[in-house]
Tab-separated table of C-alpha atoms in Angstrom:
chain	number	residue	atom	x	y	z
A	1	UNK	CA	-21.142	67.857	-82.762
A	2	UNK	CA	-18.603	65.261	-81.312
A	3	UNK	CA	-18.926	64.436	-77.716
A	4	UNK	CA	-16.388	64.360	-74.910
A	5	UNK	CA	-15.826	61.182	-72.844
A	6	UNK	CA	-13.373	59.176	-71.282
A	7	UNK	CA	-13.055	55.914	-72.298
A	8	UNK	CA	-11.154	52.307	-72.254
A	9	UNK	CA	-9.687	51.700	-75.596
A	10	UNK	CA	-8.947	48.386	-77.094
A	11	UNK	CA	-6.942	47.255	-79.898
A	12	UNK	CA	-6.485	43.407	-81.043
A	13	UNK	CA	-4.916	41.966	-83.825
A	14	UNK	CA	-3.694	38.581	-85.705
A	15	UNK	CA	-0.108	38.116	-85.064
A	16	UNK	CA	2.084	37.034	-88.519
A	17	UNK	CA	-0.974	37.044	-90.619
A	18	UNK	CA	0.233	37.767	-93.901
A	19	UNK	CA	1.837	34.114	-93.259
A	20	UNK	CA	-1.341	32.730	-91.999
A	21	UNK	CA	-2.179	33.885	-96.487
A	22	UNK	CA	1.080	32.013	-97.011
A	23	UNK	CA	0.882	28.825	-95.181
A	24	UNK	CA	-2.876	28.093	-95.682
A	25	UNK	CA	-3.914	29.916	-99.061
A	26	UNK	CA	-6.488	32.626	-100.020
A	27	UNK	CA	-9.712	30.830	-98.655
A	28	UNK	CA	-8.882	29.526	-95.798
A	29	UNK	CA	-6.706	31.943	-93.679
A	30	UNK	CA	-9.417	34.066	-94.541
A	31	UNK	CA	-12.133	32.056	-92.418
A	32	UNK	CA	-9.081	31.596	-89.665
A	33	UNK	CA	-8.814	35.629	-89.272
A	34	UNK	CA	-12.535	35.868	-89.845
A	35	UNK	CA	-12.878	33.628	-86.593
A	36	UNK	CA	-10.206	35.430	-84.752
A	37	UNK	CA	-12.337	38.928	-85.601
A	38	UNK	CA	-15.358	37.061	-84.162
A	39	UNK	CA	-14.171	36.058	-81.242
A	40	UNK	CA	-12.502	39.456	-80.145
A	41	UNK	CA	-16.146	40.496	-81.410
A	42	UNK	CA	-17.855	37.890	-79.239
A	43	UNK	CA	-15.501	39.306	-76.019
A	44	UNK	CA	-15.641	42.827	-76.992
A	45	UNK	CA	-19.455	42.450	-76.256
A	46	UNK	CA	-19.444	40.021	-73.481
A	47	UNK	CA	-18.141	42.957	-71.537
A	48	UNK	CA	-19.709	45.210	-72.107
A	49	UNK	CA	-17.799	46.945	-74.873
A	50	UNK	CA	-18.508	48.129	-77.800
A	51	UNK	CA	-16.738	47.844	-81.871
A	52	UNK	CA	-15.636	50.349	-83.093
A	53	UNK	CA	-14.246	49.094	-86.224
A	54	UNK	CA	-12.762	46.231	-87.654
A	55	UNK	CA	-9.927	46.653	-90.725
A	56	UNK	CA	-9.042	43.232	-92.419
A	57	UNK	CA	-7.788	41.457	-88.852
A	58	UNK	CA	-8.236	44.231	-85.971
A	59	UNK	CA	-10.212	44.912	-84.260
A	60	UNK	CA	-10.814	48.626	-81.886
A	61	UNK	CA	-12.976	48.614	-79.477
A	62	UNK	CA	-14.355	50.769	-76.355
A	63	UNK	CA	-15.193	49.599	-72.599
A	64	UNK	CA	-16.415	52.486	-69.399
A	65	UNK	CA	-14.481	50.725	-67.513
A	66	UNK	CA	-10.612	49.470	-67.397
A	67	UNK	CA	-11.784	46.079	-65.664
A	68	UNK	CA	-13.960	45.920	-68.905
A	69	UNK	CA	-11.473	45.548	-71.193
A	70	UNK	CA	-9.041	44.101	-69.714
A	71	UNK	CA	-11.304	41.112	-69.102
A	72	UNK	CA	-12.701	41.334	-72.591
A	73	UNK	CA	-8.751	41.109	-73.432
A	74	UNK	CA	-8.084	37.900	-71.273
A	75	UNK	CA	-11.740	36.323	-73.040
A	76	UNK	CA	-10.109	36.886	-76.464
A	77	UNK	CA	-6.505	35.435	-75.844
A	78	UNK	CA	-8.277	32.530	-74.053
A	79	UNK	CA	-10.661	31.398	-76.717
A	80	UNK	CA	-8.312	32.072	-79.350
A	81	UNK	CA	-5.978	30.343	-78.179
A	82	UNK	CA	-8.037	27.222	-77.308
A	83	UNK	CA	-9.874	27.410	-80.528
A	84	UNK	CA	-9.082	23.243	-81.802
A	85	UNK	CA	-9.159	25.450	-85.403
A	86	UNK	CA	-7.063	27.945	-84.776
A	87	UNK	CA	-3.773	26.951	-86.088
A	88	UNK	CA	-1.179	26.706	-87.993
A	89	UNK	CA	1.416	23.488	-88.910
A	90	UNK	CA	0.530	22.724	-85.770
A	91	UNK	CA	0.954	26.235	-83.860
A	92	UNK	CA	-1.697	27.922	-82.213
A	93	UNK	CA	-2.278	31.469	-83.861
A	94	UNK	CA	-2.216	34.677	-81.387
A	95	UNK	CA	-3.130	38.036	-81.086
A	96	UNK	CA	-1.912	40.702	-79.892
A	97	UNK	CA	-3.435	43.841	-77.507
A	98	UNK	CA	-2.748	47.053	-76.446
A	99	UNK	CA	-5.369	49.363	-74.427
A	100	UNK	CA	-5.223	52.777	-72.443
A	101	UNK	CA	-8.003	54.136	-70.851
A	102	UNK	CA	-8.260	58.536	-71.794
A	103	UNK	CA	-10.557	61.523	-72.564
A	104	UNK	CA	-11.562	60.913	-76.597
A	105	UNK	CA	-14.385	62.694	-79.439
A	106	UNK	CA	-17.047	60.470	-79.724
A	107	UNK	CA	-18.346	61.656	-82.998
A	108	UNK	CA	-21.116	59.049	-85.763
A	109	UNK	CA	-19.600	55.839	-83.957
A	110	UNK	CA	-16.579	56.309	-84.518
A	111	UNK	CA	-13.180	58.014	-81.576
A	112	UNK	CA	-11.057	60.461	-82.341
A	113	UNK	CA	-8.181	62.382	-80.031
A	114	UNK	CA	-4.785	61.422	-78.812
A	115	UNK	CA	-5.965	58.671	-76.499
A	116	UNK	CA	-7.073	56.562	-79.479
A	117	UNK	CA	-3.653	56.916	-80.434
A	118	UNK	CA	-1.765	56.148	-77.794
A	119	UNK	CA	-3.285	52.942	-77.308
A	120	UNK	CA	-2.711	50.838	-81.312
A	121	UNK	CA	0.677	52.695	-79.961
A	122	UNK	CA	1.030	49.953	-77.195
A	123	UNK	CA	-0.124	47.316	-80.103
A	124	UNK	CA	2.990	47.647	-81.293
A	125	UNK	CA	4.735	47.159	-78.450
A	126	UNK	CA	3.180	43.863	-77.058
A	127	UNK	CA	3.702	40.015	-79.332
A	128	UNK	CA	1.874	37.347	-79.154
A	129	UNK	CA	-0.666	36.678	-76.357
A	130	UNK	CA	0.219	39.561	-74.485
A	131	UNK	CA	-2.008	42.098	-73.258
A	132	UNK	CA	0.132	46.052	-73.123
A	133	UNK	CA	-1.369	48.798	-71.585
A	134	UNK	CA	-0.726	52.316	-70.291
A	135	UNK	CA	-0.072	53.488	-66.418
A	136	UNK	CA	-3.579	55.081	-67.069
A	137	UNK	CA	-4.964	51.980	-67.633
A	138	UNK	CA	-3.261	50.622	-64.952
A	139	UNK	CA	-4.231	52.697	-62.489
A	140	UNK	CA	-8.407	52.484	-62.961
A	141	UNK	CA	-8.068	48.943	-62.308
A	142	UNK	CA	-9.566	47.085	-59.727
A	143	UNK	CA	-7.157	45.632	-56.748
A	144	UNK	CA	-7.597	42.319	-58.369
A	145	UNK	CA	-6.123	42.777	-61.929
A	146	UNK	CA	-3.972	45.602	-60.935
A	147	UNK	CA	-1.995	42.414	-58.844
A	148	UNK	CA	-2.192	40.796	-62.490
A	149	UNK	CA	0.208	43.244	-63.450
A	150	UNK	CA	3.889	44.507	-64.010
A	151	UNK	CA	5.462	47.153	-65.039
A	152	UNK	CA	8.428	46.093	-68.395
A	153	UNK	CA	9.495	49.548	-69.858
A	154	UNK	CA	9.803	52.783	-69.825
A	155	UNK	CA	9.801	53.985	-73.303
A	156	UNK	CA	9.401	56.822	-75.761
A	157	UNK	CA	6.387	55.699	-77.736
A	158	UNK	CA	5.647	57.212	-81.545
A	159	UNK	CA	4.841	60.482	-82.151
A	160	UNK	CA	5.142	61.285	-78.852
A	161	UNK	CA	8.228	63.027	-76.679
A	162	UNK	CA	7.693	61.936	-72.886
A	163	UNK	CA	8.348	58.430	-72.051
A	164	UNK	CA	5.244	56.380	-70.924
A	165	UNK	CA	5.668	53.402	-68.697
A	166	UNK	CA	4.439	50.365	-70.280
A	167	UNK	CA	2.333	47.173	-68.622
A	168	UNK	CA	2.358	43.383	-69.769
A	169	UNK	CA	-1.153	42.003	-67.918
A	170	UNK	CA	-0.537	38.657	-67.087
A	171	UNK	CA	-3.768	37.462	-67.926
A	172	UNK	CA	-3.580	34.017	-67.827
A	173	UNK	CA	-5.083	32.398	-64.087
A	174	UNK	CA	-3.950	28.806	-64.439
A	175	UNK	CA	-1.369	29.277	-62.130
A	176	UNK	CA	-3.752	30.824	-59.324
A	177	UNK	CA	-5.794	27.407	-59.782
A	178	UNK	CA	-3.582	25.150	-59.844
A	179	UNK	CA	-2.698	25.746	-56.368
A	180	UNK	CA	-6.162	24.816	-54.975
A	181	UNK	CA	-5.469	20.678	-54.626
A	182	UNK	CA	-2.497	21.536	-52.980
A	183	UNK	CA	-3.949	23.545	-50.762
A	184	UNK	CA	-6.385	19.592	-49.618
A	185	UNK	CA	-2.546	17.509	-50.344
A	186	UNK	CA	-1.304	18.593	-46.463
A	187	UNK	CA	1.938	15.989	-47.072
A	188	UNK	CA	1.909	16.527	-51.003
A	189	UNK	CA	5.018	17.953	-52.634
A	190	UNK	CA	3.778	20.598	-53.626
A	191	UNK	CA	3.379	21.809	-49.733
A	192	UNK	CA	7.230	19.971	-48.752
A	193	UNK	CA	8.928	22.618	-50.896
A	194	UNK	CA	7.490	25.813	-49.680
A	195	UNK	CA	8.379	24.627	-46.227
A	196	UNK	CA	11.708	25.119	-47.435
A	197	UNK	CA	13.066	28.280	-46.525
A	198	UNK	CA	14.959	29.829	-50.312
A	199	UNK	CA	17.205	32.970	-50.487
A	200	UNK	CA	19.013	34.143	-53.652
A	201	UNK	CA	22.519	35.756	-53.247
A	202	UNK	CA	23.338	39.013	-55.513
A	203	UNK	CA	26.769	40.260	-55.486
A	204	UNK	CA	27.556	42.699	-57.520
A	205	UNK	CA	30.685	45.773	-57.223
A	206	UNK	CA	31.135	44.437	-53.609
A	207	UNK	CA	27.125	44.606	-52.012
A	208	UNK	CA	25.601	42.036	-51.523
A	209	UNK	CA	22.144	41.868	-51.735
A	210	UNK	CA	19.498	39.014	-50.262
A	211	UNK	CA	16.147	37.891	-51.774
A	212	UNK	CA	14.166	35.858	-49.581
A	213	UNK	CA	10.802	36.173	-47.564
A	214	UNK	CA	11.559	39.350	-45.886
A	215	UNK	CA	12.734	40.575	-49.095
A	216	UNK	CA	10.592	39.882	-52.305
A	217	UNK	CA	11.321	42.089	-55.038
A	218	UNK	CA	14.088	44.046	-56.155
A	219	UNK	CA	14.537	46.200	-58.956
A	220	UNK	CA	17.817	46.402	-60.996
A	221	UNK	CA	19.028	49.568	-63.955
A	222	UNK	CA	20.696	52.075	-64.302
A	223	UNK	CA	18.297	54.904	-62.504
A	224	UNK	CA	19.059	55.489	-58.872
A	225	UNK	CA	15.887	54.488	-57.304
A	226	UNK	CA	16.641	51.066	-57.794
A	227	UNK	CA	17.793	48.432	-55.547
A	228	UNK	CA	21.127	47.622	-57.456
A	229	UNK	CA	22.140	50.601	-60.053
A	230	UNK	CA	24.153	49.139	-63.578
A	231	UNK	CA	25.361	52.102	-65.520
A	232	UNK	CA	25.802	51.652	-69.002
A	233	UNK	CA	24.405	52.691	-72.269
A	234	UNK	CA	22.671	49.188	-73.196
A	235	UNK	CA	20.791	49.200	-69.692
A	236	UNK	CA	17.026	50.691	-69.405
A	237	UNK	CA	16.614	52.798	-66.562
A	238	UNK	CA	14.352	49.997	-65.066
A	239	UNK	CA	15.856	47.380	-66.565
A	240	UNK	CA	14.435	44.187	-64.393
A	241	UNK	CA	13.160	42.643	-61.853
A	242	UNK	CA	14.104	39.713	-59.512
A	243	UNK	CA	11.268	38.467	-57.270
A	244	UNK	CA	10.631	35.385	-55.256
A	245	UNK	CA	7.260	34.015	-56.657
A	246	UNK	CA	6.003	31.156	-54.668
A	247	UNK	CA	8.893	29.715	-53.502
A	248	UNK	CA	11.563	30.623	-57.791
A	249	UNK	CA	13.530	32.843	-57.888
A	250	UNK	CA	12.169	34.833	-61.414
A	251	UNK	CA	14.092	37.325	-63.382
A	252	UNK	CA	12.030	40.090	-64.930
A	253	UNK	CA	12.842	41.020	-68.470
A	254	UNK	CA	11.778	45.186	-68.180
A	255	UNK	CA	14.452	46.222	-71.023
A	256	UNK	CA	14.594	47.006	-74.404
A	257	UNK	CA	18.545	45.448	-75.268
A	258	UNK	CA	17.879	42.458	-73.306
A	259	UNK	CA	19.421	40.865	-69.614
A	260	UNK	CA	21.429	37.541	-70.360
A	261	UNK	CA	21.712	34.663	-67.661
A	262	UNK	CA	25.260	32.283	-67.704
A	263	UNK	CA	24.553	30.043	-64.820
A	264	UNK	CA	28.181	27.661	-63.679
A	265	UNK	CA	27.397	25.098	-65.808
A	266	UNK	CA	28.023	27.466	-69.152
A	267	UNK	CA	24.139	27.291	-69.900
A	268	UNK	CA	23.113	30.620	-71.726
A	269	UNK	CA	20.142	32.238	-71.609
A	270	UNK	CA	18.316	35.339	-73.335
A	271	UNK	CA	15.392	36.916	-71.915
A	272	UNK	CA	14.016	40.131	-73.370
A	273	UNK	CA	10.490	42.038	-71.847
A	274	UNK	CA	9.759	38.047	-70.815
A	275	UNK	CA	11.065	35.608	-67.713
A	276	UNK	CA	12.654	32.833	-66.244
A	277	UNK	CA	13.327	31.050	-63.323
A	278	UNK	CA	16.965	31.649	-61.906
A	279	UNK	CA	18.402	27.839	-60.434
A	280	UNK	CA	21.703	27.132	-59.075
A	281	UNK	CA	24.375	29.683	-59.015
A	282	UNK	CA	25.746	31.654	-62.562
A	283	UNK	CA	26.376	35.013	-63.930
A	284	UNK	CA	24.025	37.937	-64.996
A	285	UNK	CA	24.496	40.512	-67.518
A	286	UNK	CA	22.084	43.853	-68.957
A	287	UNK	CA	22.385	44.729	-72.705
A	288	UNK	CA	25.123	41.975	-72.961
A	289	UNK	CA	26.245	38.337	-72.364
A	290	UNK	CA	27.896	38.418	-68.280
A	291	UNK	CA	31.878	38.540	-68.380
A	292	UNK	CA	33.254	36.990	-64.943
A	293	UNK	CA	35.423	40.112	-64.634
A	294	UNK	CA	33.358	43.027	-65.311
A	295	UNK	CA	31.589	45.505	-62.972
A	296	UNK	CA	28.843	45.403	-64.901
A	297	UNK	CA	28.043	41.763	-64.052
A	298	UNK	CA	25.441	40.482	-61.522
A	299	UNK	CA	26.952	37.199	-59.880
A	300	UNK	CA	23.960	35.254	-58.273
A	301	UNK	CA	22.982	31.865	-55.749
A	302	UNK	CA	20.303	30.219	-55.223
A	303	UNK	CA	20.289	28.833	-51.700
A	304	UNK	CA	17.773	26.275	-49.685
């Protein structure tokens, strides 16, 4: 008889393993993939998890809590990224991770149920180096991890009829540790930079919104609850955010079709489920290249 239980479920796999075999040869590639799997297994066991199965370059694991799962996923990403021998043509091997928290049937050391499929499909939403999780996982995280999570998109996962919110876990903690020296150096460049008053002015269809320390986060998309509502068939319901983070303005794309930025100097950038810093002034287009006279274009000006 199976046993019903709620668990955190994590899938992790090696990105581009076919190419690794082509470049490195079968024997060397197999050793590298096995090393990745062993690192993922060790991170699982160090964080109270259980490896349910490994299939080629993929691992499926369960954890009693969401925090344990994210701690393990973060450790996997970190340890594989810094491993000196896990490189292909000078570039580090990457893994992607997906997770979900929900009810499963535990039977004969295996798990079954819709939650398992949801966790697996979250992995397919992740890019190299990412951890993607559902809202069910985020809701069960401690505040420390919740503060390191950002919503990327709303999507209908394969095999489901309802939409799911997709969240990325920002697992790298280098930014937090790098702040420590600046605290002691009161006259450092970093400290002086933080003392400057900054604001970002956004202009769209006759309205102006200012992003500054008093309003550090605005949402853009076609849904009415956004701060800037942009209608269009290429625009996601929750398309993008602009955040003031450590005195820098970050454009965070959460969409299906991406966000385009053109600076006043003519430089062009494209972000999709990623982020970039906004500097100077320019135009932002959602799902398409911004046009100067388009009613769908947002203009930005970064001021000090």
